[in-house]
Amino acid sequence: MRQTFVDTTTALLADDPRTALVLADISAAAFEPAAARHPDRVLNVGIREQLMLGVAGGLALTGLRPIVHSYAPFLVERAYEQIKLDLDHQGVSAVLVSVGASYDRAAAGRTHLAPADVSLIDTLHDWTVHVPGHPDEVPALLRDAVAGDGPAYVRLSTLHNDRPLGGDGTLAVVRDAGPGAPLLVAVGPVRDAALAAVADLPVSVAYTHRPRPFDVAGLRALAGSEVILVEPYLAGTSSRVVSAALADRPHRLLALGVGRRDLRRYGSPEDHTRWHGLDAAGLRRSVTRFLEPALV
């Protein structure tokens, strides 16, 4: 996904003179050719993430469409105040693009883990959040975000599904278990694991790569009395949206994702997926416990 982002952004810089790119050393080498061709619109501020967002806010005030890029904990957590003030409060927008989703760089330690990034973005006003599930989904999502005028966050990951699924982010049914069946909503790169987890269970599965704005109309059309939410970031991030959408009907909700407890462990992304119960086996255990009365 990261290389696809570099290629697409390089093309956007050449095609659209409104586009700018602001970096804080991360991926600077990959963008050296673009910086040489567009030195006035590719800016590397060094290891100063707060400044990176401040510069992006200034560029946006001049009418440019800045893309801002770094690791998720540096881009969203470290610079959250500047996102809030220099973009949100000023009424200007940018496209934030992160790598290192949740625990992708777990081998680098806690400084590189950021499972709460989408929850933080969710405290701001009217942001669009894209969580692609495959590298081939990235170009269209990024181009749409840059072509728009609103604030957007694109969350890239090293983990991905076996194949892309396009669309505009509305819920796409990838497994139909029939009317009234429990509905599992899988966000981004957890789709394949979710499908494997419920392969022989009477559970419908819907996919989205755009958790914000959440497809409320699609959820209401598909959901029965039981909803399972599987997100590749902090568990429960979209619970409030689902609960509000279904507030007028009785329902049960199981929200799965990255746990809130700090594991204080290194390991690989696959290790953390397993430790947080987001692999097929872990999801299977959680789903069957949740649905156990109906499955007996």
CSV table of C-alpha atoms in Angstrom, one decimal:
chain,number,residue,atom,x,y,z
A,1,MET,CA,0.0,0.0,0.0
A,2,ARG,CA,2.8,2.4,0.8
A,3,GLN,CA,4.4,2.1,-2.6
A,4,THR,CA,1.1,2.5,-4.3
A,5,PHE,CA,0.6,5.7,-2.3
A,6,VAL,CA,4.0,7.0,-3.4
A,7,ASP,CA,3.2,6.2,-7.1
A,8,THR,CA,-0.3,7.7,-7.0
A,9,THR,CA,0.8,10.9,-5.1
A,10,THR,CA,3.8,11.4,-7.5
A,11,ALA,CA,1.3,11.3,-10.4
A,12,LEU,CA,-1.1,13.6,-8.6
A,13,LEU,CA,1.7,16.2,-8.1
A,14,ALA,CA,2.4,16.1,-11.8
A,15,ASP,CA,-1.3,16.2,-12.9
A,16,ASP,CA,-2.8,18.7,-10.4
A,17,PRO,CA,-0.9,22.0,-9.6
A,18,ARG,CA,-3.2,22.4,-6.6
A,19,THR,CA,-1.7,19.3,-4.9
A,20,ALA,CA,1.1,19.7,-2.4
A,21,LEU,CA,2.9,17.1,-0.2
A,22,VAL,CA,4.3,17.8,3.3
A,23,LEU,CA,6.6,15.2,4.9
A,24,ALA,CA,8.5,14.9,8.2
A,25,ASP,CA,11.4,12.8,6.9
A,26,ILE,CA,9.3,9.6,6.7
A,27,SER,CA,9.2,8.4,3.0
A,28,ALA,CA,11.3,11.4,1.9
A,29,ALA,CA,13.7,9.2,-0.1
A,30,ALA,CA,10.8,7.7,-2.0
A,31,PHE,CA,9.6,11.2,-3.0
A,32,GLU,CA,13.0,12.6,-4.0
A,33,PRO,CA,12.1,12.5,-7.8
A,34,ALA,CA,8.9,14.3,-7.1
A,35,ALA,CA,10.6,16.9,-4.9
A,36,ALA,CA,13.2,17.5,-7.6
A,37,ARG,CA,10.4,18.2,-10.1
A,38,HIS,CA,8.1,20.2,-7.8
A,39,PRO,CA,10.3,21.8,-5.1
A,40,ASP,CA,7.7,24.4,-4.3
A,41,ARG,CA,5.0,21.8,-3.6
A,42,VAL,CA,7.0,18.9,-2.0
A,43,LEU,CA,8.1,20.1,1.5
A,44,ASN,CA,10.1,18.0,4.0
A,45,VAL,CA,10.2,19.8,7.4
A,46,GLY,CA,12.4,17.2,9.1
A,47,ILE,CA,11.4,15.4,12.2
A,48,ARG,CA,8.9,18.0,13.3
A,49,GLU,CA,5.4,16.5,13.0
A,50,GLN,CA,3.6,19.4,14.7
A,51,LEU,CA,5.3,21.8,12.2
A,52,MET,CA,4.3,19.5,9.4
A,53,LEU,CA,0.6,19.9,10.2
A,54,GLY,CA,1.0,23.7,10.7
A,55,VAL,CA,2.6,24.0,7.3
A,56,ALA,CA,-0.2,22.0,5.8
A,57,GLY,CA,-2.7,24.3,7.4
A,58,GLY,CA,-0.9,27.3,5.9
A,59,LEU,CA,-0.8,25.7,2.4
A,60,ALA,CA,-4.5,25.0,2.7
A,61,LEU,CA,-5.3,28.6,3.5
A,62,THR,CA,-3.6,29.6,0.3
A,63,GLY,CA,-5.9,27.3,-1.7
A,64,LEU,CA,-3.6,24.3,-2.1
A,65,ARG,CA,-4.7,20.7,-1.4
A,66,PRO,CA,-1.9,19.3,0.9
A,67,ILE,CA,-1.3,15.6,1.4
A,68,VAL,CA,0.4,15.1,4.8
A,69,HIS,CA,2.2,11.8,5.4
A,70,SER,CA,4.0,9.9,8.2
A,71,TYR,CA,3.6,7.0,10.6
A,72,ALA,CA,0.2,6.9,12.3
A,73,PRO,CA,1.4,7.7,15.8
A,74,PHE,CA,3.5,10.7,14.6
A,75,LEU,CA,0.9,12.0,12.2
A,76,VAL,CA,-2.3,11.6,14.3
A,77,GLU,CA,-1.3,11.2,18.0
A,78,ARG,CA,1.8,13.4,18.2
A,79,ALA,CA,0.3,16.2,16.1
A,80,TYR,CA,-3.3,15.9,17.2
A,81,GLU,CA,-3.4,19.4,18.6
A,82,GLN,CA,-2.2,20.9,15.3
A,83,ILE,CA,-4.8,18.8,13.4
A,84,LYS,CA,-7.5,20.2,15.7
A,85,LEU,CA,-6.3,23.8,15.6
A,86,ASP,CA,-4.5,24.4,12.3
A,87,LEU,CA,-6.9,22.4,10.2
A,88,ASP,CA,-10.2,21.7,12.0
A,89,HIS,CA,-10.5,25.0,13.8
A,90,GLN,CA,-9.3,27.1,10.9
A,91,GLY,CA,-12.0,25.5,8.6
A,92,VAL,CA,-9.4,24.3,6.1
A,93,SER,CA,-8.6,20.7,5.2
A,94,ALA,CA,-5.9,18.3,4.1
A,95,VAL,CA,-5.5,14.7,3.2
A,96,LEU,CA,-3.6,12.8,6.0
A,97,VAL,CA,-2.1,9.5,4.8
A,98,SER,CA,-0.5,7.2,7.4
A,99,VAL,CA,1.5,4.1,7.4
A,100,GLY,CA,2.2,1.8,10.4
A,101,ALA,CA,-1.5,1.0,11.0
A,102,SER,CA,-2.2,-0.2,14.6
A,103,TYR,CA,0.8,-2.6,15.1
A,104,ASP,CA,2.3,-2.9,11.6
A,105,ARG,CA,5.7,-1.7,13.0
A,106,ALA,CA,5.4,-3.6,16.3
A,107,ALA,CA,9.0,-4.6,16.0
A,108,ALA,CA,9.9,-0.9,16.6
A,109,GLY,CA,8.1,-0.9,19.9
A,110,ARG,CA,5.3,1.1,21.5
A,111,THR,CA,6.4,4.4,19.9
A,112,HIS,CA,5.2,3.0,16.5
A,113,LEU,CA,1.9,1.5,17.6
A,114,ALA,CA,-1.3,3.6,17.1
A,115,PRO,CA,-4.5,1.6,17.3
A,116,ALA,CA,-6.4,4.7,18.6
A,117,ASP,CA,-5.8,6.9,15.5
A,118,VAL,CA,-9.3,6.5,14.0
A,119,SER,CA,-10.9,7.2,17.4
A,120,LEU,CA,-8.9,10.5,17.6
A,121,ILE,CA,-9.9,11.6,14.1
A,122,ASP,CA,-13.4,10.7,15.1
A,123,THR,CA,-13.4,13.5,17.7
A,124,LEU,CA,-13.0,16.1,14.9
A,125,HIS,CA,-15.7,17.5,12.6
A,126,ASP,CA,-16.9,15.8,9.4
A,127,TRP,CA,-13.8,13.8,8.5
A,128,THR,CA,-13.8,11.1,5.9
A,129,VAL,CA,-11.8,8.0,6.9
A,130,HIS,CA,-10.6,5.5,4.3
A,131,VAL,CA,-9.2,2.1,5.4
A,132,PRO,CA,-8.3,0.2,2.2
A,133,GLY,CA,-8.2,-3.5,2.5
A,134,HIS,CA,-5.9,-4.1,-0.5
A,135,PRO,CA,-3.1,-2.1,-2.3
A,136,ASP,CA,-5.3,-1.9,-5.5
A,137,GLU,CA,-8.0,0.0,-3.5
A,138,VAL,CA,-5.5,2.8,-2.7
A,139,PRO,CA,-5.3,4.8,-5.9
A,140,ALA,CA,-9.0,5.5,-6.3
A,141,LEU,CA,-9.5,6.3,-2.7
A,142,LEU,CA,-6.6,8.7,-2.6
A,143,ARG,CA,-7.5,10.4,-5.9
A,144,ASP,CA,-11.1,10.9,-4.6
A,145,ALA,CA,-9.8,12.3,-1.3
A,146,VAL,CA,-7.5,14.7,-3.0
A,147,ALA,CA,-10.2,15.8,-5.6
A,148,GLY,CA,-12.6,16.6,-2.7
A,149,ASP,CA,-12.6,19.6,-0.5
A,150,GLY,CA,-13.2,18.1,2.9
A,151,PRO,CA,-10.7,16.7,5.5
A,152,ALA,CA,-9.7,13.1,4.9
A,153,TYR,CA,-7.6,10.4,6.6
A,154,VAL,CA,-6.3,7.5,4.6
A,155,ARG,CA,-5.0,4.6,6.7
A,156,LEU,CA,-2.5,2.3,5.0
A,157,SER,CA,-1.4,-1.0,6.3
A,158,THR,CA,1.0,-3.8,5.5
A,159,LEU,CA,-1.8,-6.3,6.2
A,160,HIS,CA,-4.3,-6.8,3.4
A,161,ASN,CA,-7.0,-9.1,1.9
A,162,ASP,CA,-6.2,-11.4,-1.0
A,163,ARG,CA,-8.1,-9.3,-3.5
A,164,PRO,CA,-9.4,-5.8,-3.8
A,165,LEU,CA,-13.1,-4.8,-3.6
A,166,GLY,CA,-13.9,-1.4,-5.2
A,167,GLY,CA,-16.9,0.7,-4.6
A,168,ASP,CA,-17.6,4.0,-2.9
A,169,GLY,CA,-17.4,2.7,0.7
A,170,THR,CA,-21.1,1.8,1.2
A,171,LEU,CA,-21.5,-1.6,2.7
A,172,ALA,CA,-21.0,-4.3,0.2
A,173,VAL,CA,-22.4,-7.7,1.0
A,174,VAL,CA,-19.7,-10.4,0.4
A,175,ARG,CA,-21.6,-13.2,2.1
A,176,ASP,CA,-25.4,-13.4,2.3
A,177,ALA,CA,-26.8,-15.8,4.9
A,178,GLY,CA,-30.4,-14.8,4.3
A,179,PRO,CA,-32.9,-12.4,5.8
A,180,GLY,CA,-32.6,-11.9,9.6
A,181,ALA,CA,-29.2,-13.5,9.8
A,182,PRO,CA,-26.6,-11.8,12.1
A,183,LEU,CA,-24.6,-9.2,10.2
A,184,LEU,CA,-20.8,-9.0,10.5
A,185,VAL,CA,-19.3,-5.7,9.2
A,186,ALA,CA,-15.7,-6.0,8.3
A,187,VAL,CA,-13.6,-2.9,7.8
A,188,GLY,CA,-10.5,-2.9,5.5
A,189,PRO,CA,-7.9,-5.6,5.8
A,190,VAL,CA,-9.8,-7.8,8.3
A,191,ARG,CA,-12.3,-8.9,5.6
A,192,ASP,CA,-10.6,-12.2,4.7
A,193,ALA,CA,-10.2,-13.3,8.3
A,194,ALA,CA,-13.8,-12.4,9.1
A,195,LEU,CA,-15.0,-14.5,6.1
A,196,ALA,CA,-12.9,-17.4,7.1
A,197,ALA,CA,-14.2,-17.2,10.7
A,198,VAL,CA,-17.8,-17.5,9.8
A,199,ALA,CA,-17.5,-19.7,6.7
A,200,ASP,CA,-19.9,-22.4,8.0
A,201,LEU,CA,-22.0,-20.2,10.3
A,202,PRO,CA,-25.3,-18.5,9.4
A,203,VAL,CA,-23.8,-15.0,9.4
A,204,SER,CA,-23.9,-12.4,6.6
A,205,VAL,CA,-20.8,-10.4,6.0
A,206,ALA,CA,-20.6,-6.8,4.6
A,207,TYR,CA,-17.4,-5.0,3.7
A,208,THR,CA,-16.4,-1.3,3.8
A,209,HIS,CA,-13.2,0.6,3.3
A,210,ARG,CA,-14.8,3.8,4.4
A,211,PRO,CA,-15.8,3.7,8.1
A,212,ARG,CA,-16.4,7.5,8.1
A,213,PRO,CA,-19.0,8.6,7.1
A,214,PHE,CA,-20.4,5.2,8.1
A,215,ASP,CA,-23.0,3.8,5.7
A,216,VAL,CA,-25.9,4.1,8.1
A,217,ALA,CA,-28.6,3.5,5.4
A,218,GLY,CA,-26.8,0.3,4.3
A,219,LEU,CA,-26.5,-0.9,7.9
A,220,ARG,CA,-30.2,-0.3,8.6
A,221,ALA,CA,-31.1,-2.2,5.4
A,222,LEU,CA,-28.9,-5.2,6.2
A,223,ALA,CA,-28.9,-5.5,10.0
A,224,GLY,CA,-31.2,-7.8,12.0
A,225,SER,CA,-31.1,-8.1,15.7
A,226,GLU,CA,-27.4,-9.0,16.0
A,227,VAL,CA,-24.5,-7.0,14.6
A,228,ILE,CA,-20.8,-7.9,14.8
A,229,LEU,CA,-18.3,-5.1,14.1
A,230,VAL,CA,-14.7,-6.1,13.2
A,231,GLU,CA,-12.3,-3.1,12.8
A,232,PRO,CA,-8.5,-3.2,12.5
A,233,TYR,CA,-8.0,-0.5,15.1
A,234,LEU,CA,-9.3,0.2,18.6
A,235,ALA,CA,-12.2,-2.1,19.4
A,236,GLY,CA,-15.5,-0.2,19.7
A,237,THR,CA,-14.4,2.8,17.6
A,238,SER,CA,-17.6,2.6,15.5
A,239,SER,CA,-19.9,1.3,18.3
A,240,ARG,CA,-21.5,4.7,18.8
A,241,VAL,CA,-22.3,5.0,15.1
A,242,VAL,CA,-23.9,1.6,14.9
A,243,SER,CA,-25.8,2.0,18.2
A,244,ALA,CA,-27.2,5.4,17.1
A,245,ALA,CA,-28.2,4.0,13.7
A,246,LEU,CA,-30.1,1.2,15.3
A,247,ALA,CA,-31.4,3.0,18.3
A,248,ASP,CA,-35.0,2.5,17.3
A,249,ARG,CA,-34.8,-1.3,17.2
A,250,PRO,CA,-33.7,-3.9,19.6
A,251,HIS,CA,-30.3,-5.2,18.8
A,252,ARG,CA,-27.1,-6.8,20.2
A,253,LEU,CA,-23.7,-5.5,19.2
A,254,LEU,CA,-20.3,-7.2,19.5
A,255,ALA,CA,-17.4,-4.8,18.7
A,256,LEU,CA,-14.1,-6.5,17.9
A,257,GLY,CA,-10.8,-4.8,17.2
A,258,VAL,CA,-7.5,-4.1,18.8
A,259,GLY,CA,-7.8,-4.4,22.6
A,260,ARG,CA,-7.2,-1.5,25.0
A,261,ARG,CA,-4.7,-3.3,27.2
A,262,ASP,CA,-1.0,-2.5,26.4
A,263,LEU,CA,0.5,-5.9,25.6
A,264,ARG,CA,4.0,-4.5,26.2
A,265,ARG,CA,5.3,-6.9,23.5
A,266,TYR,CA,7.2,-6.6,20.2
A,267,GLY,CA,6.6,-9.4,17.7
A,268,SER,CA,5.3,-9.2,14.2
A,269,PRO,CA,2.0,-7.8,12.8
A,270,GLU,CA,0.8,-11.4,12.5
A,271,ASP,CA,1.6,-12.0,16.2
A,272,HIS,CA,-0.4,-9.0,17.3
A,273,THR,CA,-3.3,-9.9,15.0
A,274,ARG,CA,-3.4,-13.3,16.9
A,275,TRP,CA,-2.9,-11.8,20.3
A,276,HIS,CA,-5.8,-9.4,19.8
A,277,GLY,CA,-8.0,-12.1,18.5
A,278,LEU,CA,-8.3,-10.6,15.0
A,279,ASP,CA,-7.1,-13.7,13.1
A,280,ALA,CA,-9.7,-16.2,11.8
A,281,ALA,CA,-9.4,-18.5,14.8
A,282,GLY,CA,-9.8,-15.6,17.3
A,283,LEU,CA,-12.7,-14.1,15.5
A,284,ARG,CA,-14.4,-17.5,15.3
A,285,ARG,CA,-14.1,-17.8,19.1
A,286,SER,CA,-15.6,-14.4,19.8
A,287,VAL,CA,-18.4,-14.8,17.2
A,288,THR,CA,-19.5,-18.2,18.4
A,289,ARG,CA,-19.5,-17.1,22.0
A,290,PHE,CA,-21.7,-14.1,21.0
A,291,LEU,CA,-24.1,-16.2,18.9
A,292,GLU,CA,-24.0,-19.3,21.1
A,293,PRO,CA,-27.7,-19.2,22.1
A,294,ALA,CA,-28.8,-18.9,18.5
A,295,LEU,CA,-26.4,-21.6,17.3
A,296,VAL,CA,-27.5,-24.3,19.8
